[in-house]
Amino acid sequence: MYYLVKIWNGEQFKKEILFEADNDVIAMQKASAATPDGCRSNYESINKEEYENGYKKTEAKEQA
């Protein structure tokens, strides 16, 4: 299963990371390890193709 982690520093969005994990516990551990000190994050399960299609659409809108 794939998970998307979104990381913020205060109210400012920093980055998002897509990764694969076998279950929610491992996903939570990976999300925690990827979050720098002083930042907060959340994660959600996602379909990899859905993420890639959404990212391409967002990227195309930014270039237009």
PDB file of N, CA and C in Angstrom:
ATOM      1  N   MET A   1       0.839  -1.169   0.000  1.00  0.00           N
ATOM      2  CA  MET A   1       0.000   0.000   0.000  1.00  0.00           C
ATOM      3  C   MET A   1       0.891   1.240   0.000  1.00  0.00           C
ATOM      4  N   TYR A   2       0.438   2.282  -0.674  1.00  0.00           N
ATOM      5  CA  TYR A   2       1.199   3.522  -0.758  1.00  0.00           C
ATOM      6  C   TYR A   2       0.611   4.573   0.177  1.00  0.00           C
ATOM      7  N   TYR A   3       1.478   5.427   0.670  1.00  0.00           N
ATOM      8  CA  TYR A   3       1.074   6.482   1.599  1.00  0.00           C
ATOM      9  C   TYR A   3       1.684   7.799   1.148  1.00  0.00           C
ATOM     10  N   LEU A   4       0.948   8.870   1.390  1.00  0.00           N
ATOM     11  CA  LEU A   4       1.403  10.210   1.072  1.00  0.00           C
ATOM     12  C   LEU A   4       1.562  10.973   2.378  1.00  0.00           C
ATOM     13  N   VAL A   5       2.771  11.482   2.624  1.00  0.00           N
ATOM     14  CA  VAL A   5       3.049  12.267   3.824  1.00  0.00           C
ATOM     15  C   VAL A   5       3.182  13.721   3.406  1.00  0.00           C
ATOM     16  N   LYS A   6       2.451  14.587   4.096  1.00  0.00           N
ATOM     17  CA  LYS A   6       2.553  16.028   3.861  1.00  0.00           C
ATOM     18  C   LYS A   6       3.189  16.648   5.094  1.00  0.00           C
ATOM     19  N   ILE A   7       4.221  17.462   4.876  1.00  0.00           N
ATOM     20  CA  ILE A   7       5.002  18.044   5.969  1.00  0.00           C
ATOM     21  C   ILE A   7       4.891  19.562   5.940  1.00  0.00           C
ATOM     22  N   TRP A   8       4.631  20.151   7.128  1.00  0.00           N
ATOM     23  CA  TRP A   8       4.522  21.592   7.288  1.00  0.00           C
ATOM     24  C   TRP A   8       5.500  22.073   8.337  1.00  0.00           C
ATOM     25  N   ASN A   9       5.973  23.293   8.137  1.00  0.00           N
ATOM     26  CA  ASN A   9       6.760  23.987   9.147  1.00  0.00           C
ATOM     27  C   ASN A   9       5.906  25.161   9.585  1.00  0.00           C
ATOM     28  N   GLY A  10       5.252  25.036  10.723  1.00  0.00           N
ATOM     29  CA  GLY A  10       4.264  26.026  11.140  1.00  0.00           C
ATOM     30  C   GLY A  10       3.058  25.926  10.227  1.00  0.00           C
ATOM     31  N   GLU A  11       2.706  27.010   9.570  1.00  0.00           N
ATOM     32  CA  GLU A  11       1.592  27.009   8.625  1.00  0.00           C
ATOM     33  C   GLU A  11       2.063  26.908   7.174  1.00  0.00           C
ATOM     34  N   GLN A  12       3.379  26.883   6.979  1.00  0.00           N
ATOM     35  CA  GLN A  12       3.942  26.848   5.633  1.00  0.00           C
ATOM     36  C   GLN A  12       4.171  25.400   5.185  1.00  0.00           C
ATOM     37  N   PHE A  13       3.601  25.034   4.031  1.00  0.00           N
ATOM     38  CA  PHE A  13       3.785  23.702   3.472  1.00  0.00           C
ATOM     39  C   PHE A  13       5.221  23.549   3.004  1.00  0.00           C
ATOM     40  N   LYS A  14       5.880  22.430   3.406  1.00  0.00           N
ATOM     41  CA  LYS A  14       7.275  22.201   3.019  1.00  0.00           C
ATOM     42  C   LYS A  14       7.385  21.236   1.853  1.00  0.00           C
ATOM     43  N   LYS A  15       6.838  20.020   2.015  1.00  0.00           N
ATOM     44  CA  LYS A  15       6.968  19.021   0.955  1.00  0.00           C
ATOM     45  C   LYS A  15       6.021  17.867   1.204  1.00  0.00           C
ATOM     46  N   GLU A  16       5.925  17.005   0.191  1.00  0.00           N
ATOM     47  CA  GLU A  16       5.173  15.772   0.346  1.00  0.00           C
ATOM     48  C   GLU A  16       6.022  14.618  -0.158  1.00  0.00           C
ATOM     49  N   ILE A  17       5.831  13.471   0.460  1.00  0.00           N
ATOM     50  CA  ILE A  17       6.621  12.290   0.146  1.00  0.00           C
ATOM     51  C   ILE A  17       5.674  11.128  -0.090  1.00  0.00           C
ATOM     52  N   LEU A  18       5.890  10.390  -1.163  1.00  0.00           N
ATOM     53  CA  LEU A  18       5.132   9.178  -1.450  1.00  0.00           C
ATOM     54  C   LEU A  18       6.016   7.990  -1.110  1.00  0.00           C
ATOM     55  N   PHE A  19       5.496   7.045  -0.323  1.00  0.00           N
ATOM     56  CA  PHE A  19       6.270   5.856   0.002  1.00  0.00           C
ATOM     57  C   PHE A  19       5.359   4.653   0.142  1.00  0.00           C
ATOM     58  N   GLU A  20       5.956   3.475   0.158  1.00  0.00           N
ATOM     59  CA  GLU A  20       5.220   2.219   0.263  1.00  0.00           C
ATOM     60  C   GLU A  20       5.473   1.607   1.634  1.00  0.00           C
ATOM     61  N   ALA A  21       4.419   1.062   2.236  1.00  0.00           N
ATOM     62  CA  ALA A  21       4.534   0.385   3.530  1.00  0.00           C
ATOM     63  C   ALA A  21       3.530  -0.764   3.567  1.00  0.00           C
ATOM     64  N   ASP A  22       3.847  -1.772   4.373  1.00  0.00           N
ATOM     65  CA  ASP A  22       2.986  -2.954   4.461  1.00  0.00           C
ATOM     66  C   ASP A  22       1.716  -2.713   5.267  1.00  0.00           C
ATOM     67  N   ASN A  23       1.759  -1.785   6.231  1.00  0.00           N
ATOM     68  CA  ASN A  23       0.578  -1.521   7.060  1.00  0.00           C
ATOM     69  C   ASN A  23       0.656  -0.119   7.659  1.00  0.00           C
ATOM     70  N   ASP A  24      -0.403   0.272   8.378  1.00  0.00           N
ATOM     71  CA  ASP A  24      -0.478   1.626   8.944  1.00  0.00           C
ATOM     72  C   ASP A  24       0.591   1.900   9.995  1.00  0.00           C
ATOM     73  N   VAL A  25       0.962   0.887  10.755  1.00  0.00           N
ATOM     74  CA  VAL A  25       1.966   1.089  11.804  1.00  0.00           C
ATOM     75  C   VAL A  25       3.316   1.437  11.181  1.00  0.00           C
ATOM     76  N   ILE A  26       3.705   0.702  10.176  1.00  0.00           N
ATOM     77  CA  ILE A  26       4.973   0.982   9.489  1.00  0.00           C
ATOM     78  C   ILE A  26       4.891   2.342   8.793  1.00  0.00           C
ATOM     79  N   ALA A  27       3.733   2.648   8.212  1.00  0.00           N
ATOM     80  CA  ALA A  27       3.558   3.952   7.557  1.00  0.00           C
ATOM     81  C   ALA A  27       3.725   5.089   8.556  1.00  0.00           C
ATOM     82  N   MET A  28       3.163   4.928   9.749  1.00  0.00           N
ATOM     83  CA  MET A  28       3.284   5.960  10.782  1.00  0.00           C
ATOM     84  C   MET A  28       4.745   6.128  11.196  1.00  0.00           C
ATOM     85  N   GLN A  29       5.472   5.032  11.315  1.00  0.00           N
ATOM     86  CA  GLN A  29       6.885   5.101  11.690  1.00  0.00           C
ATOM     87  C   GLN A  29       7.698   5.804  10.610  1.00  0.00           C
ATOM     88  N   LYS A  30       7.429   5.481   9.349  1.00  0.00           N
ATOM     89  CA  LYS A  30       8.153   6.127   8.255  1.00  0.00           C
ATOM     90  C   LYS A  30       7.827   7.617   8.177  1.00  0.00           C
ATOM     91  N   ALA A  31       6.554   7.965   8.377  1.00  0.00           N
ATOM     92  CA  ALA A  31       6.157   9.376   8.359  1.00  0.00           C
ATOM     93  C   ALA A  31       6.851  10.136   9.479  1.00  0.00           C
ATOM     94  N   SER A  32       6.929   9.531  10.653  1.00  0.00           N
ATOM     95  CA  SER A  32       7.589  10.158  11.789  1.00  0.00           C
ATOM     96  C   SER A  32       9.076  10.358  11.514  1.00  0.00           C
ATOM     97  N   ALA A  33       9.709   9.356  10.935  1.00  0.00           N
ATOM     98  CA  ALA A  33      11.144   9.448  10.639  1.00  0.00           C
ATOM     99  C   ALA A  33      11.434  10.507   9.575  1.00  0.00           C
ATOM    100  N   ALA A  34      10.489  10.748   8.674  1.00  0.00           N
ATOM    101  CA  ALA A  34      10.698  11.713   7.590  1.00  0.00           C
ATOM    102  C   ALA A  34      10.394  13.147   8.014  1.00  0.00           C
ATOM    103  N   THR A  35       9.804  13.336   9.183  1.00  0.00           N
ATOM    104  CA  THR A  35       9.407  14.666   9.637  1.00  0.00           C
ATOM    105  C   THR A  35      10.539  15.326  10.434  1.00  0.00           C
ATOM    106  N   PRO A  36      11.068  16.441   9.940  1.00  0.00           N
ATOM    107  CA  PRO A  36      12.150  17.134  10.654  1.00  0.00           C
ATOM    108  C   PRO A  36      11.669  17.704  11.995  1.00  0.00           C
ATOM    109  N   ASP A  37      12.610  17.966  12.899  1.00  0.00           N
ATOM    110  CA  ASP A  37      12.280  18.590  14.177  1.00  0.00           C
ATOM    111  C   ASP A  37      11.611  19.938  13.940  1.00  0.00           C
ATOM    112  N   GLY A  38      10.608  20.244  14.732  1.00  0.00           N
ATOM    113  CA  GLY A  38       9.911  21.511  14.619  1.00  0.00           C
ATOM    114  C   GLY A  38       8.838  21.544  13.540  1.00  0.00           C
ATOM    115  N   CYS A  39       8.660  20.441  12.828  1.00  0.00           N
ATOM    116  CA  CYS A  39       7.652  20.371  11.774  1.00  0.00           C
ATOM    117  C   CYS A  39       6.543  19.413  12.195  1.00  0.00           C
ATOM    118  N   ARG A  40       5.443  19.483  11.485  1.00  0.00           N
ATOM    119  CA  ARG A  40       4.363  18.536  11.723  1.00  0.00           C
ATOM    120  C   ARG A  40       4.014  17.867  10.405  1.00  0.00           C
ATOM    121  N   SER A  41       3.365  16.713  10.478  1.00  0.00           N
ATOM    122  CA  SER A  41       3.019  15.993   9.263  1.00  0.00           C
ATOM    123  C   SER A  41       1.761  15.173   9.469  1.00  0.00           C
ATOM    124  N   ASN A  42       1.176  14.785   8.357  1.00  0.00           N
ATOM    125  CA  ASN A  42       0.097  13.812   8.376  1.00  0.00           C
ATOM    126  C   ASN A  42       0.304  12.872   7.195  1.00  0.00           C
ATOM    127  N   TYR A  43      -0.317  11.719   7.266  1.00  0.00           N
ATOM    128  CA  TYR A  43      -0.196  10.776   6.170  1.00  0.00           C
ATOM    129  C   TYR A  43      -1.553  10.187   5.849  1.00  0.00           C
ATOM    130  N   GLU A  44      -1.696   9.752   4.600  1.00  0.00           N
ATOM    131  CA  GLU A  44      -2.931   9.114   4.158  1.00  0.00           C
ATOM    132  C   GLU A  44      -2.579   8.040   3.139  1.00  0.00           C
ATOM    133  N   SER A  45      -3.384   6.990   3.100  1.00  0.00           N
ATOM    134  CA  SER A  45      -3.164   5.955   2.100  1.00  0.00           C
ATOM    135  C   SER A  45      -3.660   6.483   0.754  1.00  0.00           C
ATOM    136  N   ILE A  46      -2.968   6.098  -0.307  1.00  0.00           N
ATOM    137  CA  ILE A  46      -3.282   6.623  -1.630  1.00  0.00           C
ATOM    138  C   ILE A  46      -2.872   5.592  -2.680  1.00  0.00           C
ATOM    139  N   ASN A  47      -3.535   5.641  -3.795  1.00  0.00           N
ATOM    140  CA  ASN A  47      -3.198   4.802  -4.937  1.00  0.00           C
ATOM    141  C   ASN A  47      -2.063   5.493  -5.690  1.00  0.00           C
ATOM    142  N   LYS A  48      -1.019   4.768  -6.025  1.00  0.00           N
ATOM    143  CA  LYS A  48       0.152   5.384  -6.662  1.00  0.00           C
ATOM    144  C   LYS A  48      -0.219   6.058  -7.982  1.00  0.00           C
ATOM    145  N   GLU A  49      -1.062   5.411  -8.791  1.00  0.00           N
ATOM    146  CA  GLU A  49      -1.465   5.997 -10.070  1.00  0.00           C
ATOM    147  C   GLU A  49      -2.276   7.274  -9.851  1.00  0.00           C
ATOM    148  N   GLU A  50      -3.118   7.270  -8.837  1.00  0.00           N
ATOM    149  CA  GLU A  50      -3.912   8.456  -8.506  1.00  0.00           C
ATOM    150  C   GLU A  50      -2.983   9.621  -8.144  1.00  0.00           C
ATOM    151  N   TYR A  51      -1.947   9.341  -7.380  1.00  0.00           N
ATOM    152  CA  TYR A  51      -0.983  10.369  -6.995  1.00  0.00           C
ATOM    153  C   TYR A  51      -0.268  10.919  -8.226  1.00  0.00           C
ATOM    154  N   GLU A  52       0.212  10.017  -9.081  1.00  0.00           N
ATOM    155  CA  GLU A  52       0.946  10.447 -10.265  1.00  0.00           C
ATOM    156  C   GLU A  52       0.069  11.265 -11.196  1.00  0.00           C
ATOM    157  N   ASN A  53      -1.176  10.866 -11.394  1.00  0.00           N
ATOM    158  CA  ASN A  53      -2.088  11.622 -12.252  1.00  0.00           C
ATOM    159  C   ASN A  53      -2.400  12.979 -11.644  1.00  0.00           C
ATOM    160  N   GLY A  54      -2.635  13.041 -10.357  1.00  0.00           N
ATOM    161  CA  GLY A  54      -2.908  14.304  -9.684  1.00  0.00           C
ATOM    162  C   GLY A  54      -1.714  15.231  -9.735  1.00  0.00           C
ATOM    163  N   TYR A  55      -0.510  14.685  -9.582  1.00  0.00           N
ATOM    164  CA  TYR A  55       0.709  15.488  -9.607  1.00  0.00           C
ATOM    165  C   TYR A  55       0.928  16.074 -10.995  1.00  0.00           C
ATOM    166  N   LYS A  56       0.700  15.275 -12.037  1.00  0.00           N
ATOM    167  CA  LYS A  56       0.883  15.765 -13.399  1.00  0.00           C
ATOM    168  C   LYS A  56      -0.102  16.882 -13.723  1.00  0.00           C
ATOM    169  N   LYS A  57      -1.341  16.759 -13.223  1.00  0.00           N
ATOM    170  CA  LYS A  57      -2.343  17.801 -13.462  1.00  0.00           C
ATOM    171  C   LYS A  57      -1.943  19.091 -12.762  1.00  0.00           C
ATOM    172  N   THR A  58      -1.463  18.982 -11.523  1.00  0.00           N
ATOM    173  CA  THR A  58      -1.034  20.156 -10.762  1.00  0.00           C
ATOM    174  C   THR A  58       0.163  20.815 -11.433  1.00  0.00           C
ATOM    175  N   GLU A  59       1.101  20.003 -11.886  1.00  0.00           N
ATOM    176  CA  GLU A  59       2.297  20.522 -12.553  1.00  0.00           C
ATOM    177  C   GLU A  59       1.926  21.249 -13.846  1.00  0.00           C
ATOM    178  N   ALA A  60       0.977  20.707 -14.593  1.00  0.00           N
ATOM    179  CA  ALA A  60       0.547  21.330 -15.849  1.00  0.00           C
ATOM    180  C   ALA A  60      -0.125  22.677 -15.575  1.00  0.00           C
ATOM    181  N   LYS A  61      -0.921  22.762 -14.500  1.00  0.00           N
ATOM    182  CA  LYS A  61      -1.585  24.025 -14.164  1.00  0.00           C
ATOM    183  C   LYS A  61      -0.555  25.089 -13.772  1.00  0.00           C
ATOM    184  N   GLU A  62       0.505  24.692 -13.085  1.00  0.00           N
ATOM    185  CA  GLU A  62       1.531  25.647 -12.660  1.00  0.00           C
ATOM    186  C   GLU A  62       2.291  26.205 -13.856  1.00  0.00           C
ATOM    187  N   GLN A  63       2.481  25.381 -14.891  1.00  0.00           N
ATOM    188  CA  GLN A  63       3.225  25.814 -16.071  1.00  0.00           C
ATOM    189  C   GLN A  63       2.379  26.712 -16.963  1.00  0.00           C
ATOM    190  N   ALA A  64       1.068  26.605 -16.891  1.00  0.00           N
ATOM    191  CA  ALA A  64       0.174  27.394 -17.770  1.00  0.00           C
ATOM    192  C   ALA A  64       0.088  28.838 -17.356  1.00  0.00           C
TER     193      ALA A  64
END
